[in-house]
PDB file of N, CA and C and ligand atoms in Angstrom:
ATOM      1  N   MET A 844     -15.149  18.655 -18.875  1.00 49.00           N
ATOM      2  CA  MET A 844     -15.940  17.155 -19.612  1.00 49.00           C
ATOM      3  C   MET A 844     -17.187  17.677 -19.075  1.00 49.00           C
ATOM      4  N   PHE A 845     -18.234  17.089 -20.334  1.00 53.00           N
ATOM      5  CA  PHE A 845     -19.331  17.515 -20.004  1.00 53.00           C
ATOM      6  C   PHE A 845     -20.498  16.471 -19.465  1.00 53.00           C
ATOM      7  N   LEU A 846     -20.254  14.911 -18.916  1.00 47.00           N
ATOM      8  CA  LEU A 846     -21.275  14.922 -18.130  1.00 47.00           C
ATOM      9  C   LEU A 846     -20.482  14.532 -16.604  1.00 47.00           C
ATOM     10  N   GLU A 847     -19.765  15.524 -16.024  1.00 59.00           N
ATOM     11  CA  GLU A 847     -18.829  15.369 -15.488  1.00 59.00           C
ATOM     12  C   GLU A 847     -19.811  15.742 -13.907  1.00 59.00           C
ATOM     13  N   LYS A 848     -20.505  15.002 -12.830  1.00 77.00           N
ATOM     14  CA  LYS A 848     -21.145  14.913 -11.252  1.00 77.00           C
ATOM     15  C   LYS A 848     -22.567  15.556 -12.138  1.00 77.00           C
ATOM     16  N   LEU A 849     -22.912  14.908 -12.661  1.00 83.00           N
ATOM     17  CA  LEU A 849     -24.313  15.155 -13.360  1.00 83.00           C
ATOM     18  C   LEU A 849     -25.234  13.782 -12.286  1.00 83.00           C
ATOM     19  N   LYS A 850     -26.660  13.892 -12.438  1.00 88.00           N
ATOM     20  CA  LYS A 850     -26.910  13.346 -11.732  1.00 88.00           C
ATOM     21  C   LYS A 850     -28.159  12.888 -12.406  1.00 88.00           C
ATOM     22  N   CYS A 851     -28.652  11.191 -11.881  1.00 93.00           N
ATOM     23  CA  CYS A 851     -30.530  11.087 -12.195  1.00 93.00           C
ATOM     24  C   CYS A 851     -30.888  11.723 -11.960  1.00 93.00           C
ATOM     25  N   ALA A 852     -32.464  12.485 -11.863  1.00 93.00           N
ATOM     26  CA  ALA A 852     -33.057  13.186 -11.334  1.00 93.00           C
ATOM     27  C   ALA A 852     -34.428  12.197 -10.596  1.00 93.00           C
ATOM     28  N   LYS A 853     -34.238  10.889 -11.427  1.00 95.00           N
ATOM     29  CA  LYS A 853     -35.279   9.831 -11.635  1.00 95.00           C
ATOM     30  C   LYS A 853     -34.396   9.245 -10.029  1.00 95.00           C
ATOM     31  N   CYS A 854     -33.968   8.616 -10.313  1.00 96.00           N
ATOM     32  CA  CYS A 854     -32.504   7.183  -9.373  1.00 96.00           C
ATOM     33  C   CYS A 854     -31.529   7.785  -8.141  1.00 96.00           C
ATOM     34  N   LYS A 855     -31.410   9.194  -8.787  1.00 94.00           N
ATOM     35  CA  LYS A 855     -30.005  10.075  -7.686  1.00 94.00           C
ATOM     36  C   LYS A 855     -28.825   9.305  -8.015  1.00 94.00           C
ATOM     37  N   ARG A 856     -28.582   8.313  -9.244  1.00 93.00           N
ATOM     38  CA  ARG A 856     -26.884   7.392  -9.329  1.00 93.00           C
ATOM     39  C   ARG A 856     -26.535   9.161 -10.057  1.00 93.00           C
ATOM     40  N   GLU A 857     -25.505   8.641  -9.654  1.00 91.00           N
ATOM     41  CA  GLU A 857     -24.248   9.729 -10.564  1.00 91.00           C
ATOM     42  C   GLU A 857     -24.395   9.246 -11.941  1.00 91.00           C
ATOM     43  N   ILE A 858     -24.162   9.568 -13.018  1.00 87.00           N
ATOM     44  CA  ILE A 858     -24.436   9.324 -14.008  1.00 87.00           C
ATOM     45  C   ILE A 858     -22.588   9.253 -14.340  1.00 87.00           C
ATOM     46  N   GLY A 859     -22.424   8.241 -15.317  1.00 86.00           N
ATOM     47  CA  GLY A 859     -21.112   8.050 -15.694  1.00 86.00           C
ATOM     48  C   GLY A 859     -20.497   8.617 -16.798  1.00 86.00           C
ATOM     49  N   GLU A 860     -19.883   9.300 -17.397  1.00 82.00           N
ATOM     50  CA  GLU A 860     -19.232   9.083 -18.530  1.00 82.00           C
ATOM     51  C   GLU A 860     -19.531   9.533 -19.805  1.00 82.00           C
ATOM     52  N   ASN A 861     -19.600   7.716 -20.060  1.00 88.00           N
ATOM     53  CA  ASN A 861     -20.216   7.117 -21.262  1.00 88.00           C
ATOM     54  C   ASN A 861     -21.487   7.051 -21.078  1.00 88.00           C
ATOM     55  N   GLU A 862     -22.245   6.868 -20.121  1.00 89.00           N
ATOM     56  CA  GLU A 862     -23.389   6.478 -20.433  1.00 89.00           C
ATOM     57  C   GLU A 862     -24.309   8.323 -21.212  1.00 89.00           C
ATOM     58  N   ASN A 863     -25.273   6.981 -21.909  1.00 90.00           N
ATOM     59  CA  ASN A 863     -25.647   8.083 -22.981  1.00 90.00           C
ATOM     60  C   ASN A 863     -26.833   9.216 -22.067  1.00 90.00           C
ATOM     61  N   ILE A 864     -27.791  10.049 -22.150  1.00 89.00           N
ATOM     62  CA  ILE A 864     -28.250  10.428 -20.902  1.00 89.00           C
ATOM     63  C   ILE A 864     -29.541  11.470 -22.204  1.00 89.00           C
ATOM     64  N   THR A 865     -30.567  11.780 -21.081  1.00 91.00           N
ATOM     65  CA  THR A 865     -31.772  12.370 -21.873  1.00 91.00           C
ATOM     66  C   THR A 865     -32.108  13.820 -20.508  1.00 91.00           C
ATOM     67  N   ILE A 866     -32.156  14.824 -21.432  1.00 87.00           N
ATOM     68  CA  ILE A 866     -32.114  16.109 -20.712  1.00 87.00           C
ATOM     69  C   ILE A 866     -33.536  16.346 -20.852  1.00 87.00           C
ATOM     70  N   THR A 867     -34.545  16.485 -20.280  1.00 83.00           N
ATOM     71  CA  THR A 867     -35.775  16.491 -20.195  1.00 83.00           C
ATOM     72  C   THR A 867     -35.766  18.195 -20.444  1.00 83.00           C
ATOM     73  N   THR A 868     -36.555  19.680 -21.189  1.00 79.00           N
ATOM     74  CA  THR A 868     -36.452  20.687 -21.128  1.00 79.00           C
ATOM     75  C   THR A 868     -37.033  21.204 -22.008  1.00 79.00           C
ATOM     76  N   ASN A 869     -37.392  22.657 -21.835  1.00 78.00           N
ATOM     77  CA  ASN A 869     -38.582  23.443 -23.081  1.00 78.00           C
ATOM     78  C   ASN A 869     -37.352  23.562 -24.350  1.00 78.00           C
ATOM     79  N   ARG A 870     -38.053  23.582 -25.604  1.00 73.00           N
ATOM     80  CA  ARG A 870     -37.347  23.914 -26.257  1.00 73.00           C
ATOM     81  C   ARG A 870     -36.772  25.670 -26.040  1.00 73.00           C
ATOM     82  N   LYS A 871     -37.884  26.389 -25.609  1.00 78.00           N
ATOM     83  CA  LYS A 871     -37.774  27.691 -25.442  1.00 78.00           C
ATOM     84  C   LYS A 871     -36.326  28.174 -24.291  1.00 78.00           C
ATOM     85  N   LYS A 872     -35.883  26.971 -23.492  1.00 75.00           N
ATOM     86  CA  LYS A 872     -35.143  27.254 -22.708  1.00 75.00           C
ATOM     87  C   LYS A 872     -33.671  27.144 -23.332  1.00 75.00           C
ATOM     88  N   LEU A 873     -33.704  26.817 -24.110  1.00 75.00           N
ATOM     89  CA  LEU A 873     -32.570  26.380 -25.812  1.00 75.00           C
ATOM     90  C   LEU A 873     -31.981  28.022 -26.255  1.00 75.00           C
ATOM     91  N   LYS A 874     -32.409  28.400 -26.062  1.00 77.00           N
ATOM     92  CA  LYS A 874     -32.185  29.756 -26.889  1.00 77.00           C
ATOM     93  C   LYS A 874     -31.549  31.011 -25.724  1.00 77.00           C
ATOM     94  N   GLY A 875     -30.318  31.079 -26.281  1.00 78.00           N
ATOM     95  CA  GLY A 875     -28.662  31.710 -25.667  1.00 78.00           C
ATOM     96  C   GLY A 875     -27.727  31.134 -24.651  1.00 78.00           C
ATOM     97  N   ILE A 876     -28.069  29.818 -25.511  1.00 77.00           N
ATOM     98  CA  ILE A 876     -27.450  29.093 -23.667  1.00 77.00           C
ATOM     99  C   ILE A 876     -25.430  29.292 -24.677  1.00 77.00           C
ATOM    100  N   THR A 877     -24.788  29.307 -23.968  1.00 81.00           N
ATOM    101  CA  THR A 877     -23.543  29.710 -24.438  1.00 81.00           C
ATOM    102  C   THR A 877     -22.577  28.689 -23.293  1.00 81.00           C
ATOM    103  N   ASN A 878     -22.871  28.369 -22.382  1.00 82.00           N
ATOM    104  CA  ASN A 878     -21.751  27.137 -21.368  1.00 82.00           C
ATOM    105  C   ASN A 878     -23.365  25.886 -21.456  1.00 82.00           C
ATOM    106  N   LEU A 879     -22.727  24.514 -22.692  1.00 78.00           N
ATOM    107  CA  LEU A 879     -24.159  23.685 -22.039  1.00 78.00           C
ATOM    108  C   LEU A 879     -23.501  22.912 -21.016  1.00 78.00           C
ATOM    109  N   ASN A 880     -22.650  23.290 -20.153  1.00 75.00           N
ATOM    110  CA  ASN A 880     -21.876  22.047 -19.500  1.00 75.00           C
ATOM    111  C   ASN A 880     -22.787  22.550 -18.205  1.00 75.00           C
ATOM    112  N   SER A 881     -22.709  24.098 -18.044  1.00 80.00           N
ATOM    113  CA  SER A 881     -23.249  24.357 -16.477  1.00 80.00           C
ATOM    114  C   SER A 881     -25.089  24.886 -16.717  1.00 80.00           C
ATOM    115  N   TRP A 882     -25.146  24.269 -18.049  1.00 79.00           N
ATOM    116  CA  TRP A 882     -26.742  24.354 -18.158  1.00 79.00           C
ATOM    117  C   TRP A 882     -27.623  23.283 -18.296  1.00 79.00           C
ATOM    118  N   ALA A 883     -26.263  21.903 -18.198  1.00 77.00           N
ATOM    119  CA  ALA A 883     -27.531  20.827 -18.405  1.00 77.00           C
ATOM    120  C   ALA A 883     -27.544  20.629 -17.067  1.00 77.00           C
ATOM    121  N   LYS A 884     -27.098  20.835 -16.474  1.00 77.00           N
ATOM    122  CA  LYS A 884     -26.757  20.898 -14.696  1.00 77.00           C
ATOM    123  C   LYS A 884     -27.792  20.851 -13.705  1.00 77.00           C
ATOM    124  N   THR A 885     -28.765  21.762 -14.754  1.00 81.00           N
ATOM    125  CA  THR A 885     -29.717  22.928 -14.504  1.00 81.00           C
ATOM    126  C   THR A 885     -31.206  21.579 -14.376  1.00 81.00           C
ATOM    127  N   GLN A 886     -30.774  21.562 -15.313  1.00 84.00           N
ATOM    128  CA  GLN A 886     -32.193  20.894 -15.995  1.00 84.00           C
ATOM    129  C   GLN A 886     -31.973  19.119 -15.319  1.00 84.00           C
ATOM    130  N   LYS A 887     -33.547  18.505 -15.273  1.00 87.00           N
ATOM    131  CA  LYS A 887     -33.709  17.625 -15.505  1.00 87.00           C
ATOM    132  C   LYS A 887     -33.191  16.072 -15.929  1.00 87.00           C
ATOM    133  N   VAL A 888     -32.334  16.072 -15.785  1.00 89.00           N
ATOM    134  CA  VAL A 888     -31.507  15.063 -16.722  1.00 89.00           C
ATOM    135  C   VAL A 888     -31.662  12.960 -15.724  1.00 89.00           C
ATOM    136  N   LEU A 889     -31.694  12.373 -17.099  1.00 93.00           N
ATOM    137  CA  LEU A 889     -32.115  11.532 -16.603  1.00 93.00           C
ATOM    138  C   LEU A 889     -31.317  10.058 -17.751  1.00 93.00           C
ATOM    139  N   CYS A 890     -30.940   9.165 -16.601  1.00 93.00           N
ATOM    140  CA  CYS A 890     -29.992   8.092 -17.181  1.00 93.00           C
ATOM    141  C   CYS A 890     -29.964   7.774 -17.769  1.00 93.00           C
ATOM    142  N   GLU A 891     -29.566   7.095 -18.585  1.00 91.00           N
ATOM    143  CA  GLU A 891     -29.944   5.515 -19.808  1.00 91.00           C
ATOM    144  C   GLU A 891     -31.337   4.811 -19.238  1.00 91.00           C
ATOM    145  N   ASN A 892     -30.932   4.357 -17.573  1.00 92.00           N
ATOM    146  CA  ASN A 892     -32.359   2.859 -17.320  1.00 92.00           C
ATOM    147  C   ASN A 892     -33.202   3.957 -17.509  1.00 92.00           C
ATOM    148  N   CYS A 893     -33.751   5.110 -16.748  1.00 93.00           N
ATOM    149  CA  CYS A 893     -34.644   6.059 -16.422  1.00 93.00           C
ATOM    150  C   CYS A 893     -35.294   6.297 -17.595  1.00 93.00           C
ATOM    151  N   SER A 894     -34.903   6.597 -18.636  1.00 88.00           N
ATOM    152  CA  SER A 894     -34.995   7.285 -19.855  1.00 88.00           C
ATOM    153  C   SER A 894     -36.164   6.915 -20.575  1.00 88.00           C
ATOM    154  N   LYS A 895     -36.161   5.191 -20.344  1.00 84.00           N
ATOM    155  CA  LYS A 895     -36.738   3.859 -21.438  1.00 84.00           C
ATOM    156  C   LYS A 895     -38.062   3.708 -21.080  1.00 84.00           C
TER     157      LYS A 895
HETATM  158 ZN1  LIG B 475     -31.934   7.263 -12.856  1.00 57.72          ZN
END
């Protein structure tokens, strides 16, 4: 499951399955990604509230 155990980098809240998220990353880092789920966990992720 894509959003499993992702946490918001700002409020440290665990992000629910049906929440929208914002991933802060550099375009260059998207090159060669084969596993989006494990990649997302290494990035700065913001929950819907914090990304506004
Ligand atoms: Zn948050």
